């Protein structure tokens, strides 16, 4: 039986893929199986396969795209100017990362509040078919995919164009926002331009810095930077979540300042609360037999929660923690999450009883681990925003972050945590101060928890989606001269 996305209903007996289940995601329908190239291992030279596939797919579908252009123009003329329909496109929705998690919260909220928003991306290589998850997230059948160099469990992928065209005809959109500058986004961008759809982008990932961190070949960094200049030049205006990256867009990627729009992000903060503190969840994962305590008899708890990968600057954090824990027997660190770097961290801390691993978590367990932390550690210098920082602080947990990128805009000053340069002594001193505060100055620590929680209240879904749709309405009127 066909679904609205042109797919077929999923049968319970269908063995669709080998993907392990991801918290909160349920396959509700599936596309028919379609041809795709064999999934490729990573490699600089193999990326040369991508341009011919992108441009070949575009050229083969130009007649259909021109026909779609006429259809969309007529359909758009029937609707009022402030009736805005938007498609959010992100290649890497079929994995666990901050972008995917944020979009999977934002789009359902928008749709529940009468906003006409749609979400699409690529199905992971282990799925023989594209799928629809939770009735709204469309993971398109892939044509090509390859492992992302230096970034395990993530891939570069290109969707089949046919399902994209059917999607756009069934759900006519006025705008397409690209969340990642990956190969699929390039193809969808070219198709949208031929079909007369206004495109723009959101600078969610510091791709050049990721490349410098994860890929050894220096030429690859300059190649990626060149590609980013072209992509973001084609998808103006560019939304930035913070001033630091707005400055990078103008200085490094040469986007005119009047084409950079700073917009707040929102999270489902109702899922995170200081009231979840002290429910015994932390003890479940630190191997402790002690009773649940909220006083100072237990160890001081630090945590890192997020994707366990090297670009989060976790090598630096590991080194700092080794020295810090060597000086104190009353501190512990909890890693919560999963990623390609996890096994290396476990080997690094083998036999160290101050470090624990809770694995990938979601729902109330995740929120409780945030709340049970006394301080949240986030040394990343590549995050354009920092969803996990907001989540931690919304449970009342002060955050210690780097002075680069989006997280320091969230913390703002010492009242809600610490903002530090990537300097080992600075982090050791700050962690020492925080330990002392927790153990010896409970009133000062309680006040910091209160300020941390209050600071996150501006990052609600309501605030962010209103600002976004006001921007989208303006963009539509300008694009189509309405």
Short mmCIF file of C-alpha atoms in Angstrom, two decimals:
data_model
loop_
_atom_site.label_atom_id
_atom_site.label_comp_id
_atom_site.label_asym_id
_atom_site.label_seq_id
_atom_site.Cartn_x
_atom_site.Cartn_y
_atom_site.Cartn_z
CA UNK A 1 0.00 0.00 0.00
CA UNK A 2 1.38 3.42 -0.96
CA UNK A 3 2.13 6.10 1.62
CA UNK A 4 2.06 9.86 1.07
CA UNK A 5 5.78 9.77 0.27
CA UNK A 6 5.27 7.35 -2.60
CA UNK A 7 6.63 4.50 -0.54
CA UNK A 8 5.09 1.21 0.51
CA UNK A 9 3.80 0.17 3.90
CA UNK A 10 6.31 -1.69 6.03
CA UNK A 11 5.44 -5.26 6.92
CA UNK A 12 6.54 -6.67 10.23
CA UNK A 13 8.21 -9.55 8.40
CA UNK A 14 10.33 -7.34 6.17
CA UNK A 15 14.05 -7.50 7.01
CA UNK A 16 14.83 -4.04 5.69
CA UNK A 17 18.27 -3.35 7.02
CA UNK A 18 20.96 -4.17 9.53
CA UNK A 19 20.97 -0.77 11.23
CA UNK A 20 20.84 -1.06 15.02
CA UNK A 21 17.80 0.76 16.45
CA UNK A 22 18.33 4.40 17.43
CA UNK A 23 16.39 5.77 20.38
CA UNK A 24 13.15 7.46 19.40
CA UNK A 25 13.22 6.50 15.71
CA UNK A 26 10.63 4.12 14.25
CA UNK A 27 10.35 3.06 10.61
CA UNK A 28 6.76 3.69 9.53
CA UNK A 29 7.04 2.96 5.78
CA UNK A 30 9.59 2.05 3.15
CA UNK A 31 10.39 2.83 -0.47
CA UNK A 32 10.71 0.04 -2.98
CA UNK A 33 14.20 -1.31 -3.49
CA UNK A 34 16.14 0.64 -6.12
CA UNK A 35 19.52 0.32 -7.82
CA UNK A 36 22.54 1.74 -6.00
CA UNK A 37 26.28 1.48 -6.45
CA UNK A 38 28.23 -0.65 -3.99
CA UNK A 39 29.10 1.23 -0.81
CA UNK A 40 32.71 2.45 -1.00
CA UNK A 41 35.45 2.55 1.67
CA UNK A 42 37.04 5.93 2.48
CA UNK A 43 39.73 7.43 0.28
CA UNK A 44 40.78 10.80 -1.09
CA UNK A 45 40.90 9.53 -4.67
CA UNK A 46 37.53 7.78 -4.42
CA UNK A 47 35.89 11.13 -3.84
CA UNK A 48 36.58 11.68 -7.55
CA UNK A 49 33.60 9.41 -8.23
CA UNK A 50 31.25 11.96 -6.68
CA UNK A 51 31.22 14.83 -9.27
CA UNK A 52 30.38 12.60 -12.29
CA UNK A 53 27.51 10.96 -10.37
CA UNK A 54 26.16 14.32 -9.18
CA UNK A 55 26.29 16.00 -12.60
CA UNK A 56 25.22 12.85 -14.45
CA UNK A 57 22.13 12.56 -12.22
CA UNK A 58 21.35 16.24 -12.77
CA UNK A 59 21.68 16.11 -16.58
CA UNK A 60 19.55 12.98 -16.90
CA UNK A 61 16.72 14.66 -14.98
CA UNK A 62 16.74 18.18 -16.47
CA UNK A 63 13.57 17.62 -18.59
CA UNK A 64 11.65 16.45 -15.50
CA UNK A 65 13.06 19.33 -13.44
CA UNK A 66 11.92 21.91 -16.02
CA UNK A 67 8.46 20.35 -16.01
CA UNK A 68 8.47 20.50 -12.20
CA UNK A 69 9.50 24.17 -12.39
CA UNK A 70 6.33 25.06 -14.29
CA UNK A 71 4.16 23.04 -11.95
CA UNK A 72 5.62 24.67 -8.82
CA UNK A 73 5.26 28.17 -10.25
CA UNK A 74 1.53 27.61 -10.89
CA UNK A 75 1.02 25.98 -7.49
CA UNK A 76 2.81 28.82 -5.70
CA UNK A 77 0.62 31.44 -7.40
CA UNK A 78 -2.47 29.87 -5.81
CA UNK A 79 -1.25 30.45 -2.26
CA UNK A 80 -0.94 33.65 -0.18
CA UNK A 81 2.53 35.15 0.21
CA UNK A 82 2.80 34.29 3.90
CA UNK A 83 2.01 30.60 3.30
CA UNK A 84 5.58 29.33 3.56
CA UNK A 85 6.52 25.72 2.91
CA UNK A 86 10.07 24.67 3.65
CA UNK A 87 12.13 21.50 3.23
CA UNK A 88 15.08 20.93 5.53
CA UNK A 89 17.66 18.71 3.83
CA UNK A 90 20.55 17.06 5.68
CA UNK A 91 22.56 14.16 4.28
CA UNK A 92 23.43 12.57 7.61
CA UNK A 93 20.03 12.11 9.23
CA UNK A 94 20.39 8.34 9.42
CA UNK A 95 22.92 8.40 12.25
CA UNK A 96 23.34 9.88 15.72
CA UNK A 97 24.74 13.41 15.66
CA UNK A 98 23.80 16.85 16.92
CA UNK A 99 22.34 18.01 13.59
CA UNK A 100 20.11 14.97 13.18
CA UNK A 101 18.96 15.08 16.81
CA UNK A 102 18.14 18.79 16.63
CA UNK A 103 16.22 18.55 13.36
CA UNK A 104 14.25 15.55 14.59
CA UNK A 105 13.06 17.73 17.46
CA UNK A 106 12.51 20.94 15.53
CA UNK A 107 10.50 19.71 12.54
CA UNK A 108 7.84 17.78 14.55
CA UNK A 109 7.43 20.86 16.76
CA UNK A 110 6.95 23.09 13.72
CA UNK A 111 4.43 20.72 12.16
CA UNK A 112 2.51 20.41 15.43
CA UNK A 113 2.19 24.20 15.52
CA UNK A 114 0.82 24.63 12.02
CA UNK A 115 4.09 25.33 10.22
CA UNK A 116 4.53 23.55 6.89
CA UNK A 117 7.97 21.99 7.34
CA UNK A 118 9.41 18.80 5.87
CA UNK A 119 12.61 16.86 6.57
CA UNK A 120 14.63 14.72 4.17
CA UNK A 121 18.03 13.09 3.96
CA UNK A 122 19.76 9.92 2.79
CA UNK A 123 19.22 6.37 3.96
CA UNK A 124 22.34 4.76 5.42
CA UNK A 125 24.22 2.24 3.26
CA UNK A 126 22.99 -0.74 5.32
CA UNK A 127 19.41 -0.09 4.24
CA UNK A 128 18.51 -1.69 0.89
CA UNK A 129 15.54 0.72 0.68
CA UNK A 130 14.83 4.27 1.64
CA UNK A 131 12.49 4.62 4.61
CA UNK A 132 10.18 7.05 6.37
CA UNK A 133 10.69 7.34 10.12
CA UNK A 134 8.05 8.55 12.57
CA UNK A 135 5.79 9.50 9.68
CA UNK A 136 7.71 12.67 8.71
CA UNK A 137 11.47 12.05 8.32
CA UNK A 138 12.12 10.85 4.76
CA UNK A 139 15.40 8.97 4.28
CA UNK A 140 15.69 8.82 0.50
CA UNK A 141 16.99 5.77 -1.37
CA UNK A 142 20.69 6.22 -2.05
CA UNK A 143 22.43 6.03 -5.40
CA UNK A 144 25.99 6.23 -4.08
CA UNK A 145 27.70 6.26 -0.70
CA UNK A 146 31.18 6.02 0.77
CA UNK A 147 32.67 6.15 4.24
CA UNK A 148 33.61 9.65 5.32
CA UNK A 149 37.39 9.82 5.57
CA UNK A 150 38.56 10.06 9.18
CA UNK A 151 34.99 9.90 10.52
CA UNK A 152 33.79 6.34 11.10
CA UNK A 153 30.05 5.54 11.21
CA UNK A 154 29.33 8.50 8.95
CA UNK A 155 29.22 8.64 5.18
CA UNK A 156 29.07 10.79 2.07
CA UNK A 157 25.94 9.90 0.12
CA UNK A 158 23.97 10.85 -3.00
CA UNK A 159 20.20 10.16 -3.21
CA UNK A 160 18.20 8.92 -6.16
CA UNK A 161 16.72 11.93 -7.96
CA UNK A 162 13.41 10.25 -8.88
CA UNK A 163 12.09 10.08 -5.30
CA UNK A 164 13.25 13.68 -4.74
CA UNK A 165 11.13 14.86 -7.68
CA UNK A 166 8.09 12.93 -6.48
CA UNK A 167 8.61 14.38 -3.00
CA UNK A 168 8.70 17.95 -4.33
CA UNK A 169 5.63 17.43 -6.50
CA UNK A 170 3.60 15.87 -3.69
CA UNK A 171 4.81 18.42 -1.13
CA UNK A 172 5.48 21.65 -3.09
CA UNK A 173 7.95 23.80 -1.16
CA UNK A 174 9.02 27.42 -1.47
CA UNK A 175 12.38 27.11 0.24
CA UNK A 176 15.01 24.44 0.84
CA UNK A 177 17.44 24.87 3.74
CA UNK A 178 20.64 22.79 3.52
CA UNK A 179 22.13 21.70 6.83
CA UNK A 180 25.29 20.04 5.52
CA UNK A 181 27.41 20.76 2.42
CA UNK A 182 27.76 17.07 1.52
CA UNK A 183 27.39 15.47 -1.95
CA UNK A 184 23.66 14.87 -1.66
CA UNK A 185 23.13 18.52 -0.78
CA UNK A 186 25.04 19.58 -3.91
CA UNK A 187 22.81 17.43 -6.12
CA UNK A 188 19.56 18.56 -4.46
CA UNK A 189 20.79 22.17 -4.66
CA UNK A 190 21.42 21.96 -8.41
CA UNK A 191 18.05 20.26 -8.93
CA UNK A 192 16.28 22.94 -6.87
CA UNK A 193 17.85 25.75 -8.89
CA UNK A 194 16.70 24.19 -12.17
CA UNK A 195 13.23 23.68 -10.63
CA UNK A 196 13.10 27.34 -9.56
CA UNK A 197 13.12 26.74 -5.81
CA UNK A 198 14.88 29.25 -3.55
CA UNK A 199 17.74 27.60 -1.62
CA UNK A 200 19.76 28.77 1.37
CA UNK A 201 21.93 27.10 3.98
CA UNK A 202 22.62 26.76 7.70
CA UNK A 203 26.25 26.69 8.83
CA UNK A 204 25.89 23.85 11.32
CA UNK A 205 29.25 22.13 10.81
CA UNK A 206 32.75 23.57 10.82
CA UNK A 207 33.77 21.32 7.92
CA UNK A 208 37.20 22.91 7.20
CA UNK A 209 38.30 22.52 10.83
CA UNK A 210 36.94 18.96 10.94
CA UNK A 211 38.97 18.20 7.82
CA UNK A 212 42.13 19.69 9.32
CA UNK A 213 41.60 17.63 12.50
CA UNK A 214 40.64 14.29 10.94
CA UNK A 215 42.44 14.11 7.58
CA UNK A 216 46.24 14.05 7.34
CA UNK A 217 46.55 15.24 3.74
CA UNK A 218 47.04 19.04 3.83
CA UNK A 219 45.82 19.47 0.27
CA UNK A 220 42.47 18.02 1.34
CA UNK A 221 41.89 20.92 3.75
CA UNK A 222 42.44 23.50 1.00
CA UNK A 223 40.29 21.49 -1.41
CA UNK A 224 37.43 21.29 1.11
CA UNK A 225 37.72 25.02 1.87
CA UNK A 226 37.47 25.77 -1.87
CA UNK A 227 34.37 23.56 -2.16
CA UNK A 228 32.78 25.25 0.86
CA UNK A 229 33.25 28.68 -0.70
CA UNK A 230 31.42 27.49 -3.81
CA UNK A 231 28.63 25.73 -1.92
CA UNK A 232 27.84 28.53 0.51
CA UNK A 233 28.18 31.03 -2.32
CA UNK A 234 25.41 29.13 -4.15
CA UNK A 235 23.19 28.84 -1.07
CA UNK A 236 22.97 32.38 0.24
CA UNK A 237 21.83 33.66 2.64
CA UNK A 238 23.66 31.54 5.19
CA UNK A 239 22.26 31.11 8.69
CA UNK A 240 24.75 31.09 11.56
CA UNK A 241 23.87 30.17 15.15
CA UNK A 242 26.51 32.45 16.69
CA UNK A 243 28.71 35.47 16.02
CA UNK A 244 32.00 33.53 15.91
CA UNK A 245 30.88 31.52 12.92
CA UNK A 246 29.19 34.50 11.31
CA UNK A 247 32.66 36.09 11.31
CA UNK A 248 34.18 32.91 9.82
CA UNK A 249 31.59 32.91 7.05
CA UNK A 250 32.58 36.45 6.05
CA UNK A 251 36.36 36.15 6.56
CA UNK A 252 37.16 32.58 5.44
CA UNK A 253 34.27 31.64 3.14
CA UNK A 254 33.85 35.15 1.72
CA UNK A 255 30.08 35.41 2.26
CA UNK A 256 28.96 39.07 2.22
CA UNK A 257 27.99 40.24 5.71
CA UNK A 258 24.49 41.18 4.53
CA UNK A 259 24.00 37.56 3.43
CA UNK A 260 24.72 36.11 6.89
CA UNK A 261 21.76 35.77 9.25
CA UNK A 262 22.24 34.91 12.93
CA UNK A 263 19.28 32.90 14.20
CA UNK A 264 18.81 31.22 17.59
CA UNK A 265 18.35 27.48 17.89
CA UNK A 266 15.80 25.81 20.06
CA UNK A 267 15.64 22.54 21.95
CA UNK A 268 12.84 20.61 23.70
CA UNK A 269 13.87 21.91 27.12
CA UNK A 270 10.81 20.38 28.76
CA UNK A 271 12.69 17.06 28.59
CA UNK A 272 15.49 18.40 30.79
CA UNK A 273 14.98 19.51 34.35
CA UNK A 274 16.99 20.04 37.57
CA UNK A 275 14.29 17.92 39.26
CA UNK A 276 15.83 14.80 37.65
CA UNK A 277 18.90 15.15 39.86
CA UNK A 278 19.46 12.54 42.53
CA UNK A 279 17.27 9.74 41.13
CA UNK A 280 20.09 7.16 41.23
CA UNK A 281 20.77 7.00 37.48
CA UNK A 282 24.45 7.99 37.82
CA UNK A 283 25.09 5.16 40.28
CA UNK A 284 23.79 2.68 37.73
CA UNK A 285 26.67 3.47 35.40
CA UNK A 286 29.61 4.26 37.70
CA UNK A 287 29.61 0.86 39.38
CA UNK A 288 28.96 2.45 42.76
CA UNK A 289 27.23 0.60 45.59
CA UNK A 290 26.78 3.73 47.65
CA UNK A 291 23.30 5.02 48.35
CA UNK A 292 21.88 7.90 46.37
CA UNK A 293 23.27 11.05 47.93
CA UNK A 294 23.05 14.71 47.12
CA UNK A 295 25.50 15.92 49.74
CA UNK A 296 29.31 16.05 49.63
CA UNK A 297 30.02 12.51 50.86
CA UNK A 298 30.15 11.21 47.27
CA UNK A 299 32.72 12.03 44.61
CA UNK A 300 32.52 15.22 42.55
CA UNK A 301 31.02 14.29 39.18
CA UNK A 302 32.24 15.59 35.83
CA UNK A 303 30.80 14.41 32.52
CA UNK A 304 31.21 14.58 28.78
CA UNK A 305 28.02 13.79 26.87
CA UNK A 306 27.90 13.72 23.09
CA UNK A 307 29.43 12.05 20.07
CA UNK A 308 32.67 10.33 21.10
CA UNK A 309 34.92 11.48 18.27
CA UNK A 310 38.30 13.14 18.04
CA UNK A 311 37.08 16.44 16.58
CA UNK A 312 35.38 17.13 19.91
CA UNK A 313 38.91 17.70 21.24
CA UNK A 314 38.69 14.65 23.51
CA UNK A 315 42.43 13.92 23.28
CA UNK A 316 42.93 17.19 25.14
CA UNK A 317 40.28 16.31 27.72
CA UNK A 318 41.80 12.86 28.30
CA UNK A 319 45.20 14.39 29.06
CA UNK A 320 43.74 16.99 31.40
CA UNK A 321 41.69 14.41 33.27
CA UNK A 322 44.66 12.08 33.78
CA UNK A 323 46.53 14.85 35.60
CA UNK A 324 43.49 16.10 37.49
CA UNK A 325 42.41 12.66 38.74
CA UNK A 326 45.99 11.87 39.77
CA UNK A 327 45.75 14.73 42.29
CA UNK A 328 42.33 13.81 43.73
CA UNK A 329 40.64 10.59 44.76
CA UNK A 330 37.24 12.26 45.16
CA UNK A 331 36.47 13.03 41.49
CA UNK A 332 35.04 10.96 38.64
CA UNK A 333 34.35 11.45 34.93
CA UNK A 334 31.48 9.88 32.98
CA UNK A 335 31.56 9.55 29.19
CA UNK A 336 28.03 9.26 27.74
CA UNK A 337 27.66 8.60 24.03
CA UNK A 338 29.04 6.55 21.19
CA UNK A 339 31.50 7.16 18.38
CA UNK A 340 34.53 5.83 16.57
CA UNK A 341 36.94 7.22 19.20
CA UNK A 342 35.28 5.44 22.15
CA UNK A 343 37.42 2.29 22.11
CA UNK A 344 40.63 4.34 22.06
CA UNK A 345 39.47 6.27 25.13
CA UNK A 346 38.63 3.04 26.94
CA UNK A 347 42.14 1.75 26.24
CA UNK A 348 43.66 5.05 27.38
CA UNK A 349 41.83 4.85 30.72
CA UNK A 350 42.13 1.07 31.20
CA UNK A 351 42.42 0.38 34.94
CA UNK A 352 41.53 3.98 35.88
CA UNK A 353 38.63 3.79 38.34
CA UNK A 354 37.91 7.51 38.04
CA UNK A 355 36.48 7.15 34.51
CA UNK A 356 33.17 5.46 33.60
CA UNK A 357 31.27 4.84 30.36
CA UNK A 358 27.48 4.88 30.10
CA UNK A 359 27.19 4.24 26.35
CA UNK A 360 24.63 5.88 24.09
CA UNK A 361 21.53 7.01 25.99
CA UNK A 362 18.28 8.83 25.36
CA UNK A 363 15.08 9.97 27.02
CA UNK A 364 14.89 10.35 30.78
CA UNK A 365 18.08 8.34 31.35
CA UNK A 366 20.10 10.82 29.31
CA UNK A 367 18.44 13.81 30.98
CA UNK A 368 19.10 12.30 34.43
CA UNK A 369 22.79 11.77 33.63
CA UNK A 370 23.02 15.46 32.72
CA UNK A 371 21.25 16.39 35.96
CA UNK A 372 23.37 14.09 38.11
CA UNK A 373 26.58 15.65 36.77
CA UNK A 374 28.09 18.35 38.96
CA UNK A 375 29.99 19.92 36.04
CA UNK A 376 29.78 19.37 32.29
CA UNK A 377 33.05 19.35 30.32
CA UNK A 378 32.98 20.36 26.64
CA UNK A 379 36.40 21.25 25.15
CA UNK A 380 35.26 21.22 21.49
CA UNK A 381 36.44 24.05 19.24
CA UNK A 382 34.42 22.93 16.20
CA UNK A 383 30.83 23.24 17.41
CA UNK A 384 28.85 26.01 15.79
CA UNK A 385 26.29 25.92 18.59
CA UNK A 386 26.45 23.19 21.25
CA UNK A 387 23.12 21.42 21.80
CA UNK A 388 24.60 19.32 24.60
CA UNK A 389 25.74 22.44 26.46
CA UNK A 390 22.18 23.79 26.48
CA UNK A 391 20.83 20.40 27.55
CA UNK A 392 23.32 20.13 30.42
CA UNK A 393 22.71 23.65 31.66
CA UNK A 394 18.94 23.26 31.42
CA UNK A 395 19.22 20.51 34.08
CA UNK A 396 21.15 22.97 36.26
CA UNK A 397 24.61 21.58 35.49
CA UNK A 398 27.27 24.30 35.00
CA UNK A 399 29.37 23.88 31.84
CA UNK A 400 33.11 24.29 31.32
CA UNK A 401 33.65 25.07 27.62
CA UNK A 402 36.27 26.39 25.21
CA UNK A 403 36.38 30.05 24.24
CA UNK A 404 35.78 29.25 20.56
CA UNK A 405 32.56 28.67 18.64
CA UNK A 406 28.97 28.51 19.82
CA UNK A 407 29.24 27.02 23.34
CA UNK A 408 30.82 30.10 24.91
CA UNK A 409 27.87 32.21 23.69
CA UNK A 410 25.60 29.92 25.71
CA UNK A 411 27.66 29.97 28.93
CA UNK A 412 28.52 33.68 28.51
CA UNK A 413 30.41 34.16 31.80
CA UNK A 414 31.58 32.53 35.03
CA UNK A 415 28.17 32.77 36.64
CA UNK A 416 27.01 29.64 34.76
CA UNK A 417 30.32 27.81 34.32
CA UNK A 418 33.73 28.56 32.86
CA UNK A 419 34.93 29.72 29.43
CA UNK A 420 38.55 28.72 28.82
CA UNK A 421 41.26 28.73 26.17
CA UNK A 422 42.55 25.32 25.12
CA UNK A 423 45.34 25.40 27.65
CA UNK A 424 45.98 22.49 30.00
CA UNK A 425 46.81 24.61 33.04
CA UNK A 426 43.72 26.78 32.53
CA UNK A 427 41.48 23.70 32.53
CA UNK A 428 43.23 22.12 35.52
CA UNK A 429 42.87 25.33 37.52
CA UNK A 430 39.21 25.77 36.58
CA UNK A 431 38.35 22.17 37.44
CA UNK A 432 40.14 22.59 40.75
CA UNK A 433 38.10 25.73 41.49
CA UNK A 434 34.88 23.91 40.61
CA UNK A 435 35.76 20.93 42.80
CA UNK A 436 36.49 23.24 45.73
CA UNK A 437 33.28 25.17 45.17
CA UNK A 438 31.19 21.99 45.17
CA UNK A 439 32.86 20.59 48.31
CA UNK A 440 33.31 23.76 50.37
CA UNK A 441 30.91 26.42 49.04
CA UNK A 442 27.53 24.74 48.55
CA UNK A 443 25.61 28.03 48.45
CA UNK A 444 27.84 29.42 45.70
CA UNK A 445 27.50 26.16 43.75
CA UNK A 446 23.69 26.16 44.16
CA UNK A 447 23.56 29.70 42.77
CA UNK A 448 25.65 28.64 39.75
CA UNK A 449 23.22 25.80 39.07
CA UNK A 450 20.32 28.22 39.23
CA UNK A 451 21.95 30.68 36.81
CA UNK A 452 22.90 27.87 34.39
CA UNK A 453 19.29 26.71 34.22
CA UNK A 454 17.88 30.22 33.80
CA UNK A 455 20.31 31.02 30.99
CA UNK A 456 18.94 28.25 28.79
CA UNK A 457 15.32 29.43 28.91
CA UNK A 458 15.81 31.58 25.81
CA UNK A 459 16.65 28.49 23.75
CA UNK A 460 13.08 27.19 23.68
CA UNK A 461 11.44 25.76 20.57
CA UNK A 462 8.84 28.51 20.69
CA UNK A 463 11.41 31.32 20.54
CA UNK A 464 13.57 29.75 17.83
CA UNK A 465 10.81 28.58 15.49
CA UNK A 466 9.04 31.95 15.58
CA UNK A 467 12.27 33.73 14.63
CA UNK A 468 12.95 31.16 11.90
CA UNK A 469 9.52 31.40 10.27
CA UNK A 470 9.57 35.20 10.35
CA UNK A 471 12.87 34.95 8.44
CA UNK A 472 11.46 32.34 6.04
CA UNK A 473 8.45 34.55 5.17
CA UNK A 474 10.72 37.46 4.41
CA UNK A 475 12.99 35.25 2.32
CA UNK A 476 10.10 33.88 0.28
CA UNK A 477 8.74 37.35 -0.49
CA UNK A 478 12.18 38.55 -1.60
CA UNK A 479 12.93 35.44 -3.65
CA UNK A 480 9.67 35.43 -5.61
CA UNK A 481 9.07 39.23 -5.53
CA UNK A 482 5.71 38.83 -3.83
#
